[in-house]
PDB file of C-alpha atoms in Angstrom:
ATOM      1  CA  UNK A 730      17.167 -27.549  13.269  1.00 80.00           C
ATOM      2  CA  UNK A 731      18.911 -25.193  10.907  1.00 87.00           C
ATOM      3  CA  UNK A 732      18.303 -21.478  10.743  1.00 91.00           C
ATOM      4  CA  UNK A 733      19.635 -18.576   8.724  1.00 95.00           C
ATOM      5  CA  UNK A 734      19.308 -14.993   9.924  1.00 95.00           C
ATOM      6  CA  UNK A 735      19.789 -11.905   7.790  1.00 96.00           C
ATOM      7  CA  UNK A 736      19.203  -8.965  10.117  1.00 95.00           C
ATOM      8  CA  UNK A 737      18.993  -6.257   7.451  1.00 95.00           C
ATOM      9  CA  UNK A 738      15.961  -6.218   5.174  1.00 94.00           C
ATOM     10  CA  UNK A 739      17.080  -3.139   3.280  1.00 96.00           C
ATOM     11  CA  UNK A 740      20.522  -1.750   2.568  1.00 97.00           C
ATOM     12  CA  UNK A 741      21.194   1.418   0.624  1.00 97.00           C
ATOM     13  CA  UNK A 742      24.722   2.450  -0.362  1.00 97.00           C
ATOM     14  CA  UNK A 743      26.321   4.896  -2.748  1.00 97.00           C
ATOM     15  CA  UNK A 744      28.169   3.709  -5.825  1.00 97.00           C
ATOM     16  CA  UNK A 745      31.807   3.108  -4.993  1.00 97.00           C
ATOM     17  CA  UNK A 746      31.139   2.621  -1.286  1.00 97.00           C
ATOM     18  CA  UNK A 747      31.788  -0.681   0.491  1.00 97.00           C
ATOM     19  CA  UNK A 748      28.859  -2.958   1.125  1.00 96.00           C
ATOM     20  CA  UNK A 749      28.490  -5.729   3.701  1.00 97.00           C
ATOM     21  CA  UNK A 750      25.489  -8.006   4.057  1.00 97.00           C
ATOM     22  CA  UNK A 751      25.267  -9.880   7.310  1.00 97.00           C
ATOM     23  CA  UNK A 752      24.341 -13.526   7.660  1.00 97.00           C
ATOM     24  CA  UNK A 753      24.326 -15.655  10.797  1.00 97.00           C
ATOM     25  CA  UNK A 754      23.394 -19.286  11.001  1.00 96.00           C
ATOM     26  CA  UNK A 755      22.672 -22.035  13.464  1.00 94.00           C
ATOM     27  CA  UNK A 756      23.289 -25.665  12.662  1.00 91.00           C
ATOM     28  CA  UNK A 757      24.582 -28.500  14.774  1.00 88.00           C
ATOM     29  CA  UNK A 758      26.683 -30.107  12.042  1.00 84.00           C
ATOM     30  CA  UNK A 759      29.185 -28.820   9.513  1.00 83.00           C
ATOM     31  CA  UNK A 760      27.257 -26.481   7.207  1.00 84.00           C
ATOM     32  CA  UNK A 761      27.505 -25.721   3.550  1.00 90.00           C
ATOM     33  CA  UNK A 762      26.832 -22.015   3.064  1.00 93.00           C
ATOM     34  CA  UNK A 763      25.852 -20.067  -0.006  1.00 94.00           C
ATOM     35  CA  UNK A 764      24.875 -16.619  -1.179  1.00 96.00           C
ATOM     36  CA  UNK A 765      22.184 -16.387  -3.849  1.00 96.00           C
ATOM     37  CA  UNK A 766      21.145 -13.272  -5.743  1.00 96.00           C
ATOM     38  CA  UNK A 767      17.908 -12.307  -7.475  1.00 94.00           C
ATOM     39  CA  UNK A 768      18.164  -9.452  -9.957  1.00 94.00           C
ATOM     40  CA  UNK A 769      15.017  -7.698 -11.099  1.00 91.00           C
ATOM     41  CA  UNK A 770      12.903  -9.981 -13.307  1.00 86.00           C
ATOM     42  CA  UNK A 771      15.490 -12.759 -13.233  1.00 90.00           C
ATOM     43  CA  UNK A 772      15.641 -16.128 -11.561  1.00 92.00           C
ATOM     44  CA  UNK A 773      17.358 -16.670  -8.269  1.00 93.00           C
ATOM     45  CA  UNK A 774      20.933 -17.738  -8.965  1.00 93.00           C
ATOM     46  CA  UNK A 775      24.016 -18.750  -7.059  1.00 92.00           C
ATOM     47  CA  UNK A 776      26.456 -15.939  -6.309  1.00 94.00           C
ATOM     48  CA  UNK A 777      29.053 -17.858  -4.362  1.00 91.00           C
ATOM     49  CA  UNK A 778      29.571 -20.741  -1.949  1.00 89.00           C
ATOM     50  CA  UNK A 779      31.944 -20.915   0.943  1.00 84.00           C
ATOM     51  CA  UNK A 780      33.587 -24.140  -0.093  1.00 77.00           C
ATOM     52  CA  UNK A 781      34.922 -22.682  -3.337  1.00 75.00           C
ATOM     53  CA  UNK A 782      36.453 -19.642  -1.619  1.00 71.00           C
ATOM     54  CA  UNK A 783      36.253 -17.660  -4.839  1.00 76.00           C
ATOM     55  CA  UNK A 784      35.308 -14.090  -5.595  1.00 76.00           C
ATOM     56  CA  UNK A 785      32.366 -13.531  -7.915  1.00 82.00           C
ATOM     57  CA  UNK A 786      31.587 -10.071  -9.323  1.00 89.00           C
ATOM     58  CA  UNK A 787      33.918  -8.652  -6.683  1.00 89.00           C
ATOM     59  CA  UNK A 788      31.996 -10.236  -3.797  1.00 94.00           C
ATOM     60  CA  UNK A 789      33.653 -12.364  -1.143  1.00 93.00           C
ATOM     61  CA  UNK A 790      32.310 -14.155   1.915  1.00 93.00           C
ATOM     62  CA  UNK A 791      34.205 -15.745   4.751  1.00 87.00           C
ATOM     63  CA  UNK A 792      32.837 -18.481   6.918  1.00 89.00           C
ATOM     64  CA  UNK A 793      33.484 -17.751  10.600  1.00 91.00           C
ATOM     65  CA  UNK A 794      32.540 -20.858  12.515  1.00 89.00           C
ATOM     66  CA  UNK A 795      33.270 -19.262  15.867  1.00 91.00           C
ATOM     67  CA  UNK A 796      30.776 -16.481  15.247  1.00 92.00           C
ATOM     68  CA  UNK A 797      28.563 -18.697  13.045  1.00 94.00           C
ATOM     69  CA  UNK A 798      28.577 -16.007  10.392  1.00 95.00           C
ATOM     70  CA  UNK A 799      28.962 -15.847   6.629  1.00 95.00           C
ATOM     71  CA  UNK A 800      28.895 -12.156   5.784  1.00 96.00           C
ATOM     72  CA  UNK A 801      29.019 -11.009   2.157  1.00 96.00           C
ATOM     73  CA  UNK A 802      31.307  -8.119   1.273  1.00 95.00           C
ATOM     74  CA  UNK A 803      32.248  -6.000  -1.690  1.00 96.00           C
ATOM     75  CA  UNK A 804      34.742  -3.120  -1.419  1.00 96.00           C
ATOM     76  CA  UNK A 805      33.227  -0.921  -4.139  1.00 96.00           C
ATOM     77  CA  UNK A 806      29.512  -1.253  -4.896  1.00 97.00           C
ATOM     78  CA  UNK A 807      28.267  -0.833  -8.461  1.00 97.00           C
ATOM     79  CA  UNK A 808      24.785   0.109  -9.630  1.00 96.00           C
ATOM     80  CA  UNK A 809      24.352  -3.320 -11.185  1.00 96.00           C
ATOM     81  CA  UNK A 810      24.701  -4.830  -7.704  1.00 97.00           C
ATOM     82  CA  UNK A 811      21.204  -3.605  -6.843  1.00 97.00           C
ATOM     83  CA  UNK A 812      19.289  -6.823  -6.157  1.00 97.00           C
ATOM     84  CA  UNK A 813      17.876  -9.082  -3.484  1.00 96.00           C
ATOM     85  CA  UNK A 814      20.508 -11.215  -1.742  1.00 97.00           C
ATOM     86  CA  UNK A 815      19.811 -14.420   0.143  1.00 97.00           C
ATOM     87  CA  UNK A 816      22.090 -16.322   2.462  1.00 97.00           C
ATOM     88  CA  UNK A 817      21.455 -20.075   2.431  1.00 95.00           C
ATOM     89  CA  UNK A 818      22.524 -23.100   4.447  1.00 94.00           C
ATOM     90  CA  UNK A 819      22.551 -26.666   3.306  1.00 91.00           C
ATOM     91  CA  UNK A 820      22.308 -29.393   5.901  1.00 84.00           C
ATOM     92  CA  UNK A 821      20.427 -32.659   6.421  1.00 79.00           C
ATOM     93  CA  UNK A 822      19.667 -32.808   2.674  1.00 80.00           C
ATOM     94  CA  UNK A 823      17.704 -29.553   2.666  1.00 85.00           C
ATOM     95  CA  UNK A 824      18.500 -25.990   1.664  1.00 90.00           C
ATOM     96  CA  UNK A 825      17.247 -23.215   3.965  1.00 92.00           C
ATOM     97  CA  UNK A 826      17.260 -19.508   3.208  1.00 94.00           C
ATOM     98  CA  UNK A 827      17.304 -16.338   5.220  1.00 94.00           C
ATOM     99  CA  UNK A 828      14.755 -13.565   4.849  1.00 94.00           C
ATOM    100  CA  UNK A 829      16.874 -11.747   2.282  1.00 95.00           C
ATOM    101  CA  UNK A 830      18.403  -8.282   2.031  1.00 96.00           C
ATOM    102  CA  UNK A 831      17.388  -5.839  -0.680  1.00 96.00           C
ATOM    103  CA  UNK A 832      20.388  -3.813  -1.772  1.00 97.00           C
ATOM    104  CA  UNK A 833      20.025  -0.497  -3.566  1.00 98.00           C
ATOM    105  CA  UNK A 834      23.130   1.155  -4.964  1.00 97.00           C
ATOM    106  CA  UNK A 835      22.640   4.855  -5.609  1.00 96.00           C
ATOM    107  CA  UNK A 836      24.609   6.840  -8.146  1.00 92.00           C
TER     108      UNK A 836
ATOM    109  CA  UNK B1218      18.642 -25.627 -22.152  1.00 65.00           C
ATOM    110  CA  UNK B1219      15.414 -25.713 -20.131  1.00 77.00           C
ATOM    111  CA  UNK B1220      16.815 -26.263 -16.609  1.00 95.00           C
ATOM    112  CA  UNK B1221      13.917 -26.020 -14.131  1.00 97.00           C
ATOM    113  CA  UNK B1222      10.492 -25.374 -15.617  1.00 96.00           C
ATOM    114  CA  UNK B1223       7.439 -24.427 -13.586  1.00 97.00           C
ATOM    115  CA  UNK B1224       3.851 -24.220 -14.747  1.00 96.00           C
ATOM    116  CA  UNK B1225       1.770 -22.153 -14.599  1.00 96.00           C
ATOM    117  CA  UNK B1226       3.461 -18.745 -14.290  1.00 95.00           C
ATOM    118  CA  UNK B1227       0.356 -17.039 -12.935  1.00 96.00           C
ATOM    119  CA  UNK B1228      -2.808 -18.350 -11.296  1.00 96.00           C
ATOM    120  CA  UNK B1229      -5.809 -16.893  -9.515  1.00 97.00           C
ATOM    121  CA  UNK B1230      -7.842 -19.229  -7.330  1.00 97.00           C
ATOM    122  CA  UNK B1231     -10.948 -18.812  -5.274  1.00 97.00           C
ATOM    123  CA  UNK B1232     -10.831 -19.800  -1.636  1.00 98.00           C
ATOM    124  CA  UNK B1233     -11.419 -23.527  -1.322  1.00 97.00           C
ATOM    125  CA  UNK B1234     -10.339 -24.421  -4.841  1.00 97.00           C
ATOM    126  CA  UNK B1235      -7.560 -26.910  -5.428  1.00 97.00           C
ATOM    127  CA  UNK B1236      -4.690 -26.865  -7.858  1.00 96.00           C
ATOM    128  CA  UNK B1237      -1.359 -28.464  -8.606  1.00 97.00           C
ATOM    129  CA  UNK B1238       1.824 -26.595  -9.439  1.00 98.00           C
ATOM    130  CA  UNK B1239       4.070 -28.529 -11.751  1.00 97.00           C
ATOM    131  CA  UNK B1240       7.868 -28.565 -11.744  1.00 97.00           C
ATOM    132  CA  UNK B1241      10.251 -30.447 -13.998  1.00 97.00           C
ATOM    133  CA  UNK B1242      14.035 -30.441 -14.303  1.00 97.00           C
ATOM    134  CA  UNK B1243      16.161 -31.867 -17.071  1.00 96.00           C
ATOM    135  CA  UNK B1244      19.537 -31.855 -15.291  1.00 95.00           C
ATOM    136  CA  UNK B1245      19.287 -35.334 -13.736  1.00 95.00           C
ATOM    137  CA  UNK B1246      19.284 -33.806 -10.257  1.00 95.00           C
ATOM    138  CA  UNK B1247      18.506 -35.888  -7.215  1.00 94.00           C
ATOM    139  CA  UNK B1248      17.152 -33.193  -4.901  1.00 94.00           C
ATOM    140  CA  UNK B1249      14.142 -30.990  -5.539  1.00 96.00           C
ATOM    141  CA  UNK B1250      12.491 -28.285  -3.451  1.00 96.00           C
ATOM    142  CA  UNK B1251       9.395 -26.117  -3.193  1.00 98.00           C
ATOM    143  CA  UNK B1252       9.618 -22.674  -1.611  1.00 97.00           C
ATOM    144  CA  UNK B1253       7.272 -19.792  -1.125  1.00 97.00           C
ATOM    145  CA  UNK B1254       8.496 -16.207  -1.235  1.00 95.00           C
ATOM    146  CA  UNK B1255       6.702 -13.550   0.767  1.00 93.00           C
ATOM    147  CA  UNK B1256       7.753  -9.935   1.430  1.00 86.00           C
ATOM    148  CA  UNK B1257       9.872  -9.708   4.546  1.00 83.00           C
ATOM    149  CA  UNK B1258       9.855 -13.490   5.020  1.00 86.00           C
ATOM    150  CA  UNK B1259      12.312 -14.496   2.348  1.00 88.00           C
ATOM    151  CA  UNK B1260      12.207 -17.976   0.907  1.00 93.00           C
ATOM    152  CA  UNK B1261      10.571 -20.545   3.138  1.00 95.00           C
ATOM    153  CA  UNK B1262      10.885 -24.236   2.421  1.00 95.00           C
ATOM    154  CA  UNK B1263       7.547 -25.986   2.016  1.00 97.00           C
ATOM    155  CA  UNK B1264       8.623 -29.523   1.084  1.00 97.00           C
ATOM    156  CA  UNK B1265      11.709 -31.133  -0.327  1.00 95.00           C
ATOM    157  CA  UNK B1266      12.692 -34.397  -1.918  1.00 95.00           C
ATOM    158  CA  UNK B1267      16.244 -35.552  -1.307  1.00 92.00           C
ATOM    159  CA  UNK B1268      15.942 -38.280  -3.912  1.00 91.00           C
ATOM    160  CA  UNK B1269      13.387 -39.977  -6.113  1.00 91.00           C
ATOM    161  CA  UNK B1270      10.824 -41.732  -3.950  1.00 89.00           C
ATOM    162  CA  UNK B1271      11.327 -39.600  -0.840  1.00 94.00           C
ATOM    163  CA  UNK B1272       9.650 -36.405   0.349  1.00 96.00           C
ATOM    164  CA  UNK B1273       9.981 -34.480   3.602  1.00 95.00           C
ATOM    165  CA  UNK B1274       8.334 -31.500   5.236  1.00 95.00           C
ATOM    166  CA  UNK B1275      10.093 -28.179   5.337  1.00 93.00           C
ATOM    167  CA  UNK B1276       9.329 -25.144   7.483  1.00 92.00           C
ATOM    168  CA  UNK B1277       5.776 -24.411   6.287  1.00 96.00           C
ATOM    169  CA  UNK B1278       4.139 -27.630   4.997  1.00 97.00           C
ATOM    170  CA  UNK B1279       0.605 -27.066   6.309  1.00 97.00           C
ATOM    171  CA  UNK B1280      -1.985 -26.838   3.553  1.00 96.00           C
ATOM    172  CA  UNK B1281       0.275 -28.433   0.938  1.00 98.00           C
ATOM    173  CA  UNK B1282       1.083 -31.873  -0.402  1.00 97.00           C
ATOM    174  CA  UNK B1283       3.786 -32.966  -2.813  1.00 98.00           C
ATOM    175  CA  UNK B1284       4.509 -35.820  -5.170  1.00 97.00           C
ATOM    176  CA  UNK B1285       7.885 -36.801  -6.539  1.00 96.00           C
ATOM    177  CA  UNK B1286       6.469 -38.423  -9.622  1.00 88.00           C
ATOM    178  CA  UNK B1287       9.848 -39.495 -10.967  1.00 95.00           C
ATOM    179  CA  UNK B1288      13.362 -38.126 -10.922  1.00 95.00           C
ATOM    180  CA  UNK B1289      12.407 -35.212 -13.188  1.00 97.00           C
ATOM    181  CA  UNK B1290       9.110 -34.058 -11.718  1.00 97.00           C
ATOM    182  CA  UNK B1291       8.071 -32.695  -8.337  1.00 98.00           C
ATOM    183  CA  UNK B1292       4.547 -31.305  -7.994  1.00 98.00           C
ATOM    184  CA  UNK B1293       2.989 -29.191  -5.260  1.00 98.00           C
ATOM    185  CA  UNK B1294      -0.718 -29.474  -4.508  1.00 98.00           C
ATOM    186  CA  UNK B1295      -3.007 -27.113  -2.675  1.00 97.00           C
ATOM    187  CA  UNK B1296      -6.076 -29.118  -1.686  1.00 93.00           C
ATOM    188  CA  UNK B1297      -8.182 -26.216  -0.426  1.00 96.00           C
ATOM    189  CA  UNK B1298      -6.621 -22.870  -1.197  1.00 97.00           C
ATOM    190  CA  UNK B1299      -6.695 -20.100   1.404  1.00 97.00           C
ATOM    191  CA  UNK B1300      -5.855 -16.375   1.048  1.00 97.00           C
ATOM    192  CA  UNK B1301      -2.809 -16.971   3.277  1.00 97.00           C
ATOM    193  CA  UNK B1302      -1.375 -19.083   0.457  1.00 97.00           C
ATOM    194  CA  UNK B1303      -1.168 -16.071  -1.838  1.00 97.00           C
ATOM    195  CA  UNK B1304       2.524 -15.994  -2.654  1.00 97.00           C
ATOM    196  CA  UNK B1305       5.194 -16.565  -5.260  1.00 96.00           C
ATOM    197  CA  UNK B1306       6.179 -20.217  -5.412  1.00 98.00           C
ATOM    198  CA  UNK B1307       9.597 -21.404  -6.545  1.00 97.00           C
ATOM    199  CA  UNK B1308      10.737 -24.854  -7.450  1.00 97.00           C
ATOM    200  CA  UNK B1309      14.444 -25.692  -7.345  1.00 96.00           C
ATOM    201  CA  UNK B1310      16.684 -28.666  -7.910  1.00 96.00           C
ATOM    202  CA  UNK B1311      20.264 -29.655  -7.116  1.00 93.00           C
ATOM    203  CA  UNK B1312      22.522 -32.635  -7.667  1.00 91.00           C
ATOM    204  CA  UNK B1313      22.493 -33.252  -3.933  1.00 83.00           C
ATOM    205  CA  UNK B1314      21.418 -31.233  -0.929  1.00 75.00           C
ATOM    206  CA  UNK B1315      24.751 -29.459  -0.592  1.00 77.00           C
ATOM    207  CA  UNK B1316      25.398 -28.432  -4.173  1.00 83.00           C
ATOM    208  CA  UNK B1317      24.241 -25.428  -6.185  1.00 87.00           C
ATOM    209  CA  UNK B1318      20.472 -25.184  -6.533  1.00 93.00           C
ATOM    210  CA  UNK B1319      18.857 -24.097  -9.783  1.00 95.00           C
ATOM    211  CA  UNK B1320      15.554 -22.293  -9.672  1.00 96.00           C
ATOM    212  CA  UNK B1321      12.466 -22.081 -11.820  1.00 96.00           C
ATOM    213  CA  UNK B1322      11.012 -18.753 -12.860  1.00 95.00           C
ATOM    214  CA  UNK B1323       8.328 -18.841 -10.181  1.00 95.00           C
ATOM    215  CA  UNK B1324       4.541 -19.096 -10.044  1.00 96.00           C
ATOM    216  CA  UNK B1325       2.596 -16.095  -8.809  1.00 96.00           C
ATOM    217  CA  UNK B1326      -0.493 -17.420  -7.054  1.00 97.00           C
ATOM    218  CA  UNK B1327      -3.327 -15.258  -5.799  1.00 97.00           C
ATOM    219  CA  UNK B1328      -6.125 -16.712  -3.699  1.00 97.00           C
ATOM    220  CA  UNK B1329      -9.214 -14.509  -3.439  1.00 97.00           C
TER     221      UNK B1329
END
C-alpha cells in the first residue's frame, strides 16, 4: 500500500520568511513524487516533480529515500504563494495524495 | 484547449437519489482518476483507470461505481446518494500513472 502524510494542515508565515512543507511517504517500490498546488478558485496543478529536479516559482523539493521524505521549501515566501499544497505519490499505476497543507503568507 | 472537463459543476441530491458525474479528457491520456476532496482529509482516490478497459478501486470506493466508456471518458456513479457523499469531486487524467496529472474544475455535490 502507498501512503502520503502531510503533518501540517495549516502553515502561516510572514512575507520574506522561509517556508517548508513536510511530506513523508510509504511505498515498497521506487516512488514518483510530486507537489501539486491549488490557488484560490483555480484548478489543482502540478508545482514540481522529483524526477525533474527543477525549481518552480522558487520552490524546491528533495527526495530523501532514507527518511522517506519529500519536503517542499522556499527561502523567501511571497504573498502569491498563499494556497493549498498537496504532496502526491505515484505507484502501481495510481496517484495518491496527502491531506494537504494550507499556506497563508502574511504581509 | 479543453483539457479535462467535468459536468455538472454543482449538484444537490436528496438522500437515495442516483446520479452520474461525467468526465472527459481530450489529451489522449491513458490513465484517469476520480477523487473526493473533504476538509482536513485532502484528496482521496475513489477509483482509477490505468488504461481503457480497466478500472480499479482506490481508497474510498464504497457507494460508487465507475465506467471507462472509452479512452476519453470516465464516469462516476452514485447509485443511492448519502449525506456522507457530500463533497467536491475531481476528475484527473495523465499519460500514465507516473506522469503529470491534469485536473478538472471539480463538481460540488451536496446530498440532503
